[in-house]
Tab-separated table of N, CA and C in Angstrom:
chain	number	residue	atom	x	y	z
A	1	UNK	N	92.596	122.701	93.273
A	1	UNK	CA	93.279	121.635	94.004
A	1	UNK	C	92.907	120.300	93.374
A	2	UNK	N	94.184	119.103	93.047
A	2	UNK	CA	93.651	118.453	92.339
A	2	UNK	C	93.097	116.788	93.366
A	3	UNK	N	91.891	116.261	92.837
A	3	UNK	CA	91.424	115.537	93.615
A	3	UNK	C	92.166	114.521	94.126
A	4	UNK	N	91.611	113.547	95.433
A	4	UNK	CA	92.743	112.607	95.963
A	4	UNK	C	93.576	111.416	95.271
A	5	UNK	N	94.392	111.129	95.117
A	5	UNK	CA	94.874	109.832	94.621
A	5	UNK	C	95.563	109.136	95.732
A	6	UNK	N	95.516	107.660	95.392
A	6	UNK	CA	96.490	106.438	96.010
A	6	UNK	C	96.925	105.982	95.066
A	7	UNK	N	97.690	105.359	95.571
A	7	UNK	CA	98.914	104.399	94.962
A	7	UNK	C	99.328	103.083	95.396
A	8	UNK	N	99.005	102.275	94.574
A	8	UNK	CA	98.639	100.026	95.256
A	8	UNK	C	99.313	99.655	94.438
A	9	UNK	N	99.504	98.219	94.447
A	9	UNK	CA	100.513	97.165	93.856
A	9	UNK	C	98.869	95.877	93.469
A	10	UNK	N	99.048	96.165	92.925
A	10	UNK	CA	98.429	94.604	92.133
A	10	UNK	C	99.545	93.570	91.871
A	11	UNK	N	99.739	92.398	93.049
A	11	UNK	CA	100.031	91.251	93.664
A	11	UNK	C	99.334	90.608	92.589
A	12	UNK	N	100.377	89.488	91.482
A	12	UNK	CA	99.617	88.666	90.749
A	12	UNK	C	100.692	86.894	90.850
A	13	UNK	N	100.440	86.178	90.645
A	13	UNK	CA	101.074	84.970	90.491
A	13	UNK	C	100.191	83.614	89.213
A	14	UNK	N	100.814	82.791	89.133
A	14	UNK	CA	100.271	81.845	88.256
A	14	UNK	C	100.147	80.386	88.846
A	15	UNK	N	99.306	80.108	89.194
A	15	UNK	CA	99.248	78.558	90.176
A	15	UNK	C	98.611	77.560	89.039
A	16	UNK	N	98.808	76.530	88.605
A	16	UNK	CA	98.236	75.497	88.319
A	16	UNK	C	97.843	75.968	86.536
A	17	UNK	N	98.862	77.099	85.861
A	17	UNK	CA	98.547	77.692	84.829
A	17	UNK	C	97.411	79.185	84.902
A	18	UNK	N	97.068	79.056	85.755
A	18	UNK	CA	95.966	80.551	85.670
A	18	UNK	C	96.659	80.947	86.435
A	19	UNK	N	96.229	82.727	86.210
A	19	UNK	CA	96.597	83.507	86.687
A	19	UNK	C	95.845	83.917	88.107
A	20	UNK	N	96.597	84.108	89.012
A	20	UNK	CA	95.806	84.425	90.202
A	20	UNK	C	95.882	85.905	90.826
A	21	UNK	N	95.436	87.110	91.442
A	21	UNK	CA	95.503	88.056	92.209
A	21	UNK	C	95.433	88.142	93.682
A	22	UNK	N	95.969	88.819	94.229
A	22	UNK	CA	95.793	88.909	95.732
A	22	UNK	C	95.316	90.214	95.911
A	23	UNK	N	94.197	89.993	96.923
A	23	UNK	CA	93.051	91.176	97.218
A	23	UNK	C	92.881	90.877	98.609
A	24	UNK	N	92.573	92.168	99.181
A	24	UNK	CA	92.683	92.613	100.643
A	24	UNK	C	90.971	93.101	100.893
A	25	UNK	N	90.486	92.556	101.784
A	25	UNK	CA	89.373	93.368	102.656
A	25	UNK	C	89.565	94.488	103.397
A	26	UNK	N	88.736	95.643	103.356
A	26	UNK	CA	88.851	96.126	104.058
A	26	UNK	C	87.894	95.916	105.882
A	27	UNK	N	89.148	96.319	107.035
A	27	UNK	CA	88.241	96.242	108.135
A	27	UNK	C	87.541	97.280	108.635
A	28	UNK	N	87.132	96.458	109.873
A	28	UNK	CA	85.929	97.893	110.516
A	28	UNK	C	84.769	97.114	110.530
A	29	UNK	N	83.868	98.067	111.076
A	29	UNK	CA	82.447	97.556	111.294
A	29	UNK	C	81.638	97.841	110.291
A	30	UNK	N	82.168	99.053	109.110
A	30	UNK	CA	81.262	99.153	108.306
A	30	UNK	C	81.471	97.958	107.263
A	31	UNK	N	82.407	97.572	107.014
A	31	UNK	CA	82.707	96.121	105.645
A	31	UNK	C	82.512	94.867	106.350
A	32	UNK	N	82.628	95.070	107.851
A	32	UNK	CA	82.281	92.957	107.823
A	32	UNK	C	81.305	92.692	107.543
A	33	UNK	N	80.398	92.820	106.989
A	33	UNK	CA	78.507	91.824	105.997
A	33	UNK	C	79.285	92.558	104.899
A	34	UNK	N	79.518	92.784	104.318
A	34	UNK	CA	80.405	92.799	102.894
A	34	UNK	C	81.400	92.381	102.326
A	35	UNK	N	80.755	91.888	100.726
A	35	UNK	CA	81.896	90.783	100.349
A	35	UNK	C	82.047	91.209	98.980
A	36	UNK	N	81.049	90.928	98.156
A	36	UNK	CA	81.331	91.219	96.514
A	36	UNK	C	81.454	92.349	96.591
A	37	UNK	N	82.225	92.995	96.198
A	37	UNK	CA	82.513	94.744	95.231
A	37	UNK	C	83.339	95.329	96.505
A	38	UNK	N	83.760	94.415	97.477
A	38	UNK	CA	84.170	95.422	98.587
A	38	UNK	C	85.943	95.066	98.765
A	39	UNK	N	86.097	94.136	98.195
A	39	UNK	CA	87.758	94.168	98.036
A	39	UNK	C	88.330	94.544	97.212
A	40	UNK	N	89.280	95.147	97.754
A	40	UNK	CA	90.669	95.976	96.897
A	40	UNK	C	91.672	95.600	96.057
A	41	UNK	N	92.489	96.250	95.683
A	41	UNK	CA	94.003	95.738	95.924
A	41	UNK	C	94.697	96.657	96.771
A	42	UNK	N	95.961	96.438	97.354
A	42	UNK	CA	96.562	96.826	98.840
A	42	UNK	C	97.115	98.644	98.310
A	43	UNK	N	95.944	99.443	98.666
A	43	UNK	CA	96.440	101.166	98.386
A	43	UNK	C	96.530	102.124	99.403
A	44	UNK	N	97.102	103.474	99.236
A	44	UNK	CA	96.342	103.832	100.073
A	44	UNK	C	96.732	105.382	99.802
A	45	UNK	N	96.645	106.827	100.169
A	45	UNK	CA	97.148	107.706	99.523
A	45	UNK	C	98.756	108.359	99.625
A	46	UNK	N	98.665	109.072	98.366
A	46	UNK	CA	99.935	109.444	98.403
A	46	UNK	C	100.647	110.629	98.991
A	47	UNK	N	101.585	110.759	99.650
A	47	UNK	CA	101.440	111.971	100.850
A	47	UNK	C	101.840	112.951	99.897
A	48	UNK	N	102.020	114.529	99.995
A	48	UNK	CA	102.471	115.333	99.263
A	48	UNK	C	103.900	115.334	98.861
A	49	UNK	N	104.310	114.942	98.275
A	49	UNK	CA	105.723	114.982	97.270
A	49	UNK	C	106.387	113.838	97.041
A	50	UNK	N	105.400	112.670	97.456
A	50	UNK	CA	105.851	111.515	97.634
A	50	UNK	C	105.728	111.008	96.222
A	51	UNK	N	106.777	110.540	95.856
A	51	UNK	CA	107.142	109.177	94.358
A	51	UNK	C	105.517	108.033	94.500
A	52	UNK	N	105.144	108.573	93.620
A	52	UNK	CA	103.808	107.192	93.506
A	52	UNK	C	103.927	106.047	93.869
A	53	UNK	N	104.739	105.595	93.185
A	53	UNK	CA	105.768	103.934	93.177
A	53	UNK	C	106.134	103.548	94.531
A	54	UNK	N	106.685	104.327	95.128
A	54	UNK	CA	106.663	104.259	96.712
A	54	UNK	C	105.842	104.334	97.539
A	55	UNK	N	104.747	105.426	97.483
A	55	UNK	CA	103.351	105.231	98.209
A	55	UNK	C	103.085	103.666	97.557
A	56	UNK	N	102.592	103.380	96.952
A	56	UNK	CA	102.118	102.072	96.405
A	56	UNK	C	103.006	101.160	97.509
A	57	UNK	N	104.182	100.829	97.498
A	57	UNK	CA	105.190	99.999	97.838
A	57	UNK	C	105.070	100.270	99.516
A	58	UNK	N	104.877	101.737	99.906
A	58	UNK	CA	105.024	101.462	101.471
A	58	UNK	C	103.535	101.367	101.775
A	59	UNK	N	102.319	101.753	101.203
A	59	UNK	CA	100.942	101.194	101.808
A	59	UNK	C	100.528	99.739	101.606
A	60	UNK	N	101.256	99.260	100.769
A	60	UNK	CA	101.334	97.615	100.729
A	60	UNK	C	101.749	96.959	101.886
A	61	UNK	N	103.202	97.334	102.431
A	61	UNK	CA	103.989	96.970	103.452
A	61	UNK	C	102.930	97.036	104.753
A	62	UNK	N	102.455	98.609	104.796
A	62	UNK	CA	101.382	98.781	106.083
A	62	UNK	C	100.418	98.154	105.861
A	63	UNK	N	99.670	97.888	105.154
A	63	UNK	CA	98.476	96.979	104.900
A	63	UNK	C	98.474	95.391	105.078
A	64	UNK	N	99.784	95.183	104.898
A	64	UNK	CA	100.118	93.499	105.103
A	64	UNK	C	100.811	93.445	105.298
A	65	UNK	N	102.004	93.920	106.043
A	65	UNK	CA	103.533	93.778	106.679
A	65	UNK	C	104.028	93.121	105.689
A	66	UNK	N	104.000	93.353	104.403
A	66	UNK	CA	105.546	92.314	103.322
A	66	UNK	C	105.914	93.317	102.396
A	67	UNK	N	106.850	93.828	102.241
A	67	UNK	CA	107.432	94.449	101.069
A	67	UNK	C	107.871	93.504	100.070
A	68	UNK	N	107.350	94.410	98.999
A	68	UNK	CA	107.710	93.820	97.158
A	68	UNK	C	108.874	93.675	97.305
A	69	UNK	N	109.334	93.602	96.122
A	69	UNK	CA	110.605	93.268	95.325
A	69	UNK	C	110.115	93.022	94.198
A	70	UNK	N	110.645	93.414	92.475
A	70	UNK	CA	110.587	93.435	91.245
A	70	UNK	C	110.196	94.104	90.332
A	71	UNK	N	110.161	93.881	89.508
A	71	UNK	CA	109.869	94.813	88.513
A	71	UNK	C	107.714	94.857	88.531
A	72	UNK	N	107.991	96.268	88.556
A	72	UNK	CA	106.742	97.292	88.275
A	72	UNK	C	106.045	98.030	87.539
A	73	UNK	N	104.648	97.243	86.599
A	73	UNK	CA	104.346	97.572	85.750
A	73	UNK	C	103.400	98.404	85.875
A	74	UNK	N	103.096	99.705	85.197
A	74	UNK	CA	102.227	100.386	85.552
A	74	UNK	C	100.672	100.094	84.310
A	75	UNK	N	99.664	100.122	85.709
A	75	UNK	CA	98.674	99.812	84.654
A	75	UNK	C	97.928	101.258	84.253
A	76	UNK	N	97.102	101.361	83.637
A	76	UNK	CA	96.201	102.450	83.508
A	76	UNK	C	95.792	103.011	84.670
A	77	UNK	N	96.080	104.660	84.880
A	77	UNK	CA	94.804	105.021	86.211
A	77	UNK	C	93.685	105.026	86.005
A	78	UNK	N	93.019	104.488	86.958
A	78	UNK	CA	91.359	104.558	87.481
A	78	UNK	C	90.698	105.646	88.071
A	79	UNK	N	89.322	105.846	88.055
A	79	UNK	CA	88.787	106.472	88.937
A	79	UNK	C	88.069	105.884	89.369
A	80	UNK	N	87.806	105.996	90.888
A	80	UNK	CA	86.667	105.044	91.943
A	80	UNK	C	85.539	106.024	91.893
A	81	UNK	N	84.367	105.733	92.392
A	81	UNK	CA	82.905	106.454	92.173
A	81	UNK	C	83.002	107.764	93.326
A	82	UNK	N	84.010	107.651	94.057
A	82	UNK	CA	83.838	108.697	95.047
A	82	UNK	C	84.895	109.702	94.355
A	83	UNK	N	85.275	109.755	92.961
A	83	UNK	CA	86.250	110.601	92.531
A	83	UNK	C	87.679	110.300	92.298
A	84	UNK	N	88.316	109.404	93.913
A	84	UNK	CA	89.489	109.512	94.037
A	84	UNK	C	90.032	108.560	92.752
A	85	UNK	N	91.612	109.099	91.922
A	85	UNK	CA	92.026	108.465	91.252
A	85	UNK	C	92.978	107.470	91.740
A	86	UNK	N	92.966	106.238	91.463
A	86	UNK	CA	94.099	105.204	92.287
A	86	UNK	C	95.489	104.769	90.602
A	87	UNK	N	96.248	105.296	91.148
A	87	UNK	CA	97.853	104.460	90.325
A	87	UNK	C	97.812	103.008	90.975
A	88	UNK	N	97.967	102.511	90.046
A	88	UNK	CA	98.657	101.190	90.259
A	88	UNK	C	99.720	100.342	89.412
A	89	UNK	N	100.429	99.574	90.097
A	89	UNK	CA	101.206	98.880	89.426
A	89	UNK	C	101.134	97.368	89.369
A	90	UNK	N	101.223	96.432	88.663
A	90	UNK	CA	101.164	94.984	88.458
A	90	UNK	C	102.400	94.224	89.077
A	91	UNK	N	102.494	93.478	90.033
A	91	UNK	CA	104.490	92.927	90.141
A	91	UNK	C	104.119	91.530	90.504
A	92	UNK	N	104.449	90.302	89.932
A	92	UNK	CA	104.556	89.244	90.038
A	92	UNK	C	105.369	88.578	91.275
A	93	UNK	N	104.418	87.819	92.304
A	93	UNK	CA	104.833	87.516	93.540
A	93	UNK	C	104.171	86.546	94.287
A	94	UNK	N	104.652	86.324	95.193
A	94	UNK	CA	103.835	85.452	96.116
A	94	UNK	C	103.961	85.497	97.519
A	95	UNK	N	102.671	85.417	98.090
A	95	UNK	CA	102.965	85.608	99.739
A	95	UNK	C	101.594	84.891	100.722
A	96	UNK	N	102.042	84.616	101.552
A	96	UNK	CA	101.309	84.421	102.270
A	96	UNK	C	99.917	84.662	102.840
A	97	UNK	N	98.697	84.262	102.054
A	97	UNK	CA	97.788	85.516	102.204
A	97	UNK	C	97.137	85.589	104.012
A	98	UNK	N	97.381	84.571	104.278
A	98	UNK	CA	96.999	84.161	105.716
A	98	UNK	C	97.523	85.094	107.220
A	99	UNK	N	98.841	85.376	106.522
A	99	UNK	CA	99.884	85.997	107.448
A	99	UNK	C	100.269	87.441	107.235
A	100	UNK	N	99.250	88.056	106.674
A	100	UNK	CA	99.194	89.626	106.515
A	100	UNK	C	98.870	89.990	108.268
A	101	UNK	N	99.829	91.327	108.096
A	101	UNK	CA	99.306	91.984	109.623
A	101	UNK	C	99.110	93.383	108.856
A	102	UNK	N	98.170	93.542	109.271
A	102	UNK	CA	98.119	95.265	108.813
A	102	UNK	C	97.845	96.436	109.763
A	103	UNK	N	98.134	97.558	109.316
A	103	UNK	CA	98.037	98.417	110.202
A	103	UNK	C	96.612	99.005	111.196
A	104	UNK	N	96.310	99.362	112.009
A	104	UNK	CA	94.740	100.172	112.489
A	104	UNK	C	94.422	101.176	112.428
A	105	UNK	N	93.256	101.637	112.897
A	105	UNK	CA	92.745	103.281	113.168
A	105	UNK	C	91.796	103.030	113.721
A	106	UNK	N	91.323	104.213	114.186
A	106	UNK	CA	90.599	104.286	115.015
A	106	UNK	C	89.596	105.265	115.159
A	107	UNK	N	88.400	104.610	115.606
A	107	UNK	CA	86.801	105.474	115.201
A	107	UNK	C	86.146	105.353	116.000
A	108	UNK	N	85.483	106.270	116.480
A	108	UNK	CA	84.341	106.445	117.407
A	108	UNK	C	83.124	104.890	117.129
A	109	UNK	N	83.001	103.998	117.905
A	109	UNK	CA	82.418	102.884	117.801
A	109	UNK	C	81.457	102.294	118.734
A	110	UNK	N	80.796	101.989	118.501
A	110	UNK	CA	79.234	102.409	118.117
A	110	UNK	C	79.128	104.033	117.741
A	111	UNK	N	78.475	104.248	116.819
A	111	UNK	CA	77.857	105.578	116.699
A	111	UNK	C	77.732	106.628	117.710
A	112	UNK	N	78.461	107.450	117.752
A	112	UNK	CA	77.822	108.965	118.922
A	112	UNK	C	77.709	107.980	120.586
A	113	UNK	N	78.865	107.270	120.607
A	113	UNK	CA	78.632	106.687	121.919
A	113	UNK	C	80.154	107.069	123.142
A	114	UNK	N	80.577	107.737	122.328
A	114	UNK	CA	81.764	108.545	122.480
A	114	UNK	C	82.960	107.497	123.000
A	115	UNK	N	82.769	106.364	122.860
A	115	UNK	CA	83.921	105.329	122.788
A	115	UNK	C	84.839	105.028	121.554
A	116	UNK	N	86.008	105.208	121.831
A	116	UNK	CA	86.857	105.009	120.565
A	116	UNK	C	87.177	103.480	120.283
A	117	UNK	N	86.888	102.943	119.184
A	117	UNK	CA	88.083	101.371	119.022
A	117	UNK	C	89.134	101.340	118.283
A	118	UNK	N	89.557	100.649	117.966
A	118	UNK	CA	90.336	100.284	117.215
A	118	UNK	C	90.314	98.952	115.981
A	119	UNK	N	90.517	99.361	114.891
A	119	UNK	CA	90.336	97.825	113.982
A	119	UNK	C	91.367	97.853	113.007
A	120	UNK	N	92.131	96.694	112.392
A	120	UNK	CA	93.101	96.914	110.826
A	120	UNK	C	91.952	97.152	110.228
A	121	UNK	N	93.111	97.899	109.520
A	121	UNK	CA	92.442	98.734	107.889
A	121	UNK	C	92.597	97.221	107.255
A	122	UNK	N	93.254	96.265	107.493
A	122	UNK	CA	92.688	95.095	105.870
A	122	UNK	C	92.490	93.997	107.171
A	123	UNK	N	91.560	93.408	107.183
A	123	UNK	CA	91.122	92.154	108.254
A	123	UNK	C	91.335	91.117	107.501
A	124	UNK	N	91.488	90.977	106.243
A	124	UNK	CA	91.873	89.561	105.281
A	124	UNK	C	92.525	89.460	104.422
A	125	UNK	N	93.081	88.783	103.716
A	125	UNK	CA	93.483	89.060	102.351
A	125	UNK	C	93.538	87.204	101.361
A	126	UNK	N	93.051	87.429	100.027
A	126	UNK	CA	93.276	86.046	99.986
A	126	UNK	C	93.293	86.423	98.208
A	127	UNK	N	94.186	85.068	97.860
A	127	UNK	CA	94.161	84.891	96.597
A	127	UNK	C	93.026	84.397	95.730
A	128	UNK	N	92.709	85.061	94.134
A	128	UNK	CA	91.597	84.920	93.585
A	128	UNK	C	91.866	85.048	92.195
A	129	UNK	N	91.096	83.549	91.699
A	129	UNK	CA	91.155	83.452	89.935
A	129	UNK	C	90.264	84.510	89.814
A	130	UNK	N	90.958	85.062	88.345
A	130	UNK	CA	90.735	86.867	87.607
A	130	UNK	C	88.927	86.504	87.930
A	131	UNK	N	88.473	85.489	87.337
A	131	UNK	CA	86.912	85.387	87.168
A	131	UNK	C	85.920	86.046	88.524
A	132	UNK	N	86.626	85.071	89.608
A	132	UNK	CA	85.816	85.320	90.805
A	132	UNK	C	86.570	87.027	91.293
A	133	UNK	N	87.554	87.037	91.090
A	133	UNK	CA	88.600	88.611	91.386
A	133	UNK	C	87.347	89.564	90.716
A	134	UNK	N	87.052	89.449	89.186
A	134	UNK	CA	86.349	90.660	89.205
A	134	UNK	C	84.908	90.649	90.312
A	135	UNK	N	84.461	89.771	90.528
A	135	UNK	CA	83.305	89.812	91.550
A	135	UNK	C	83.631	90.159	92.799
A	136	UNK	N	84.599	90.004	93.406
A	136	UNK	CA	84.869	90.547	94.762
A	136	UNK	C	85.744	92.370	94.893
A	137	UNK	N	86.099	92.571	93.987
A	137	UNK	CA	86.768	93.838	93.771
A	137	UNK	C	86.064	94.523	93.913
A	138	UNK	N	86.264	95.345	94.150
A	138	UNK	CA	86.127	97.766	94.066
A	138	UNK	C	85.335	97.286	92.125
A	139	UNK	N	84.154	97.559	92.265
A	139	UNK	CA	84.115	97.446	90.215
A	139	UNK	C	85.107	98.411	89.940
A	140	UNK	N	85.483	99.841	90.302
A	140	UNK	CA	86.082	100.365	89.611
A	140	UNK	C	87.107	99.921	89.334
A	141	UNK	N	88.003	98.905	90.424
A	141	UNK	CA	89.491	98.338	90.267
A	141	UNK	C	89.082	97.219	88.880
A	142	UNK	N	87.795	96.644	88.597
A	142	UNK	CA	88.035	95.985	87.517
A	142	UNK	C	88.641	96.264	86.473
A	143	UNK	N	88.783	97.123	86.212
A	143	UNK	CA	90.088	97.320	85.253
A	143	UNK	C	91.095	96.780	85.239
A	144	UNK	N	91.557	96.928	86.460
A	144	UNK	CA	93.336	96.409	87.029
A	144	UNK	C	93.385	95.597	86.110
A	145	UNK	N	92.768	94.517	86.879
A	145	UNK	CA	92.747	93.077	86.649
A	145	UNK	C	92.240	93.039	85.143
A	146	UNK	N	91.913	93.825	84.361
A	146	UNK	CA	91.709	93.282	82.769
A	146	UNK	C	92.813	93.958	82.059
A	147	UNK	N	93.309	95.015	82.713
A	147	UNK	CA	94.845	94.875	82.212
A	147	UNK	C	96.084	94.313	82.236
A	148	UNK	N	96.006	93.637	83.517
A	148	UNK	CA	96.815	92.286	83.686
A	148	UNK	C	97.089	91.381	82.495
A	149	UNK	N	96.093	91.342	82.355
A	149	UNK	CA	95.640	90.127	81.298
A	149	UNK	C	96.269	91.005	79.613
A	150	UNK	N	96.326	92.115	79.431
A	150	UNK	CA	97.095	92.198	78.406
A	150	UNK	C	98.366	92.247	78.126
A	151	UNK	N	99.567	92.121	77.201
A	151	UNK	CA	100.901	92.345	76.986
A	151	UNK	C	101.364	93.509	77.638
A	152	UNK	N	100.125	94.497	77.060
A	152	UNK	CA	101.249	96.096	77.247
A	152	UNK	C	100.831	96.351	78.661
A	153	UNK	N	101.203	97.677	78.171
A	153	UNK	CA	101.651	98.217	79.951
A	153	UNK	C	101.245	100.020	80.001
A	154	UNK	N	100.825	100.719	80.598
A	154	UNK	CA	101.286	101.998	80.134
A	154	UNK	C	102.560	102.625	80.243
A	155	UNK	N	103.746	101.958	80.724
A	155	UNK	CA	104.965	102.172	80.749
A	155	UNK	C	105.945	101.116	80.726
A	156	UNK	N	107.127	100.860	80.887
A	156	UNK	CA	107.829	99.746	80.702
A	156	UNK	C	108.400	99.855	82.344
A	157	UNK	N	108.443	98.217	82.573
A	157	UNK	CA	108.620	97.799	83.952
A	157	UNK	C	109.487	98.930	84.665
A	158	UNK	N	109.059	98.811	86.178
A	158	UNK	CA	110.074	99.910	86.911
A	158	UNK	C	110.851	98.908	87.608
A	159	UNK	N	112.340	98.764	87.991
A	159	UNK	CA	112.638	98.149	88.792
A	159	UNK	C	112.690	98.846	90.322
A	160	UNK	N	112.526	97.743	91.042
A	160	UNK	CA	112.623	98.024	92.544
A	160	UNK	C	114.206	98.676	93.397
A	161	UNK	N	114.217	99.941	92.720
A	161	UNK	CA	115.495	100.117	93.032
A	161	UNK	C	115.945	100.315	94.535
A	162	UNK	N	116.847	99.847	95.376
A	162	UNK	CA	117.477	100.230	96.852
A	162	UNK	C	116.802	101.161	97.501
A	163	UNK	N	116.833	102.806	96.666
A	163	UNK	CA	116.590	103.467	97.486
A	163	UNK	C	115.291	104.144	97.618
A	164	UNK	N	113.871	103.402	96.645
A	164	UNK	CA	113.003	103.405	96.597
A	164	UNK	C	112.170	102.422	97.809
A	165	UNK	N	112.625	101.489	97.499
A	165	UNK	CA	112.539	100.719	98.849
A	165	UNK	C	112.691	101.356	100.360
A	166	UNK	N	113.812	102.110	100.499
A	166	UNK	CA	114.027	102.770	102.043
A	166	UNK	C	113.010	104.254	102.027
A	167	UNK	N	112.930	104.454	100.688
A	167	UNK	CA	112.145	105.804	100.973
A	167	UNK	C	110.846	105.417	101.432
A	168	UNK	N	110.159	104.472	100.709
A	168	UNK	CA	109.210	103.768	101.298
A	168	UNK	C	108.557	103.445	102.606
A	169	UNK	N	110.121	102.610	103.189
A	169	UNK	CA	109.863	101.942	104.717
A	169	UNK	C	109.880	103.513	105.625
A	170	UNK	N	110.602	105.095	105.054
A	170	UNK	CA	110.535	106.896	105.917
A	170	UNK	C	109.275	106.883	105.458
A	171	UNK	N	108.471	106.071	104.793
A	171	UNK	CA	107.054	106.988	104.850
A	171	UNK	C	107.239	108.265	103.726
A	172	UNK	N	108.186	107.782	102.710
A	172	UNK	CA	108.129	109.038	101.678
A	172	UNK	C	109.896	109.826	101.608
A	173	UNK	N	109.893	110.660	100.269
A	173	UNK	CA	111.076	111.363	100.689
A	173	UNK	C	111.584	112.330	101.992
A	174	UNK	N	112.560	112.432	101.992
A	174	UNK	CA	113.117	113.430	103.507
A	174	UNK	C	112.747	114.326	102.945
């Protein structure tokens, strides 16, 4: 059986000539006293038979209520230290980092106290020059972000076609 993967969008824009990224915290009680190495970019996994490109595109949407639009560059896959491999893609954009709503779950909170809560999976999200980006990231996602920074691509742009988009917002193909 082959190990887990997700699928994220690496959110990039250019303000003032540099290049900037948008990175998401994760919530909960275990990440709030955590800051460097603990932000992402917006992923999450891919269900069984689901188009990568679309997991990427609809765990973005759930993670921060905004769907993409544009062309989609795929960067190199990663592996994170717990195994799982993450796809990602690069798409030039801009949004609001303030006004993300993201989705919740829910965990037994406090420890063995048999009360359930509730918290979003991303409690923040904010834009970050590549420099300070690699310090707050997943190290393993450092990559992303140093492939950004080159010409190529491991594939040539995907566009955001119609019905990639709606497969997305079903949560995957019918």
């Amino acid at each position: 059986m082959p190990g887990k993967r997700s699928a994220g969008l690496l959110l990039h824009r250019k303000r003032k000539g540099a290049v900037e990224v948008f990175l998401v915290h994760p919530g909960g009680p275990f990440w709030a006293k955590k800051d460097e190495g603990a932000w992402s970019i917006p992923k999450g996994e891919i269900d069984e038979g689901e188009d990568a490109l679309a997991a990427a595109i609809r765990e973005f949407a759930e993670e921060t209520g905004a769907t993409l639009a544009g062309e989609f560059r795929a960067l190199p896959p990663i592996r994170q230290a717990g195994g799982k491999t993450v796809l990602a893609w690069a798409v030039t954009g801009d949004l609001d980092a303030a006004a993300i709503r993201s989705n919740e779950f829910e965990m037994e909170w406090p420890p063995k106290s048999g009360e359930r809560r509730r918290f979003p999976e991303i409690d923040r999200a904010q834009w970050f020059a590549l420099d300070e980006a690699r310090r707050k990231i997943n190290k393993a996602q450092r990559a992303l972000i140093d492939a950004i920074e080159t010409p190529r691509a491991a594939e040539a742009p995907q566009r955001n076609d119609p019905a990639r988009v709606q497969e997305a917002k079903r949560g995957g193909p019918e």
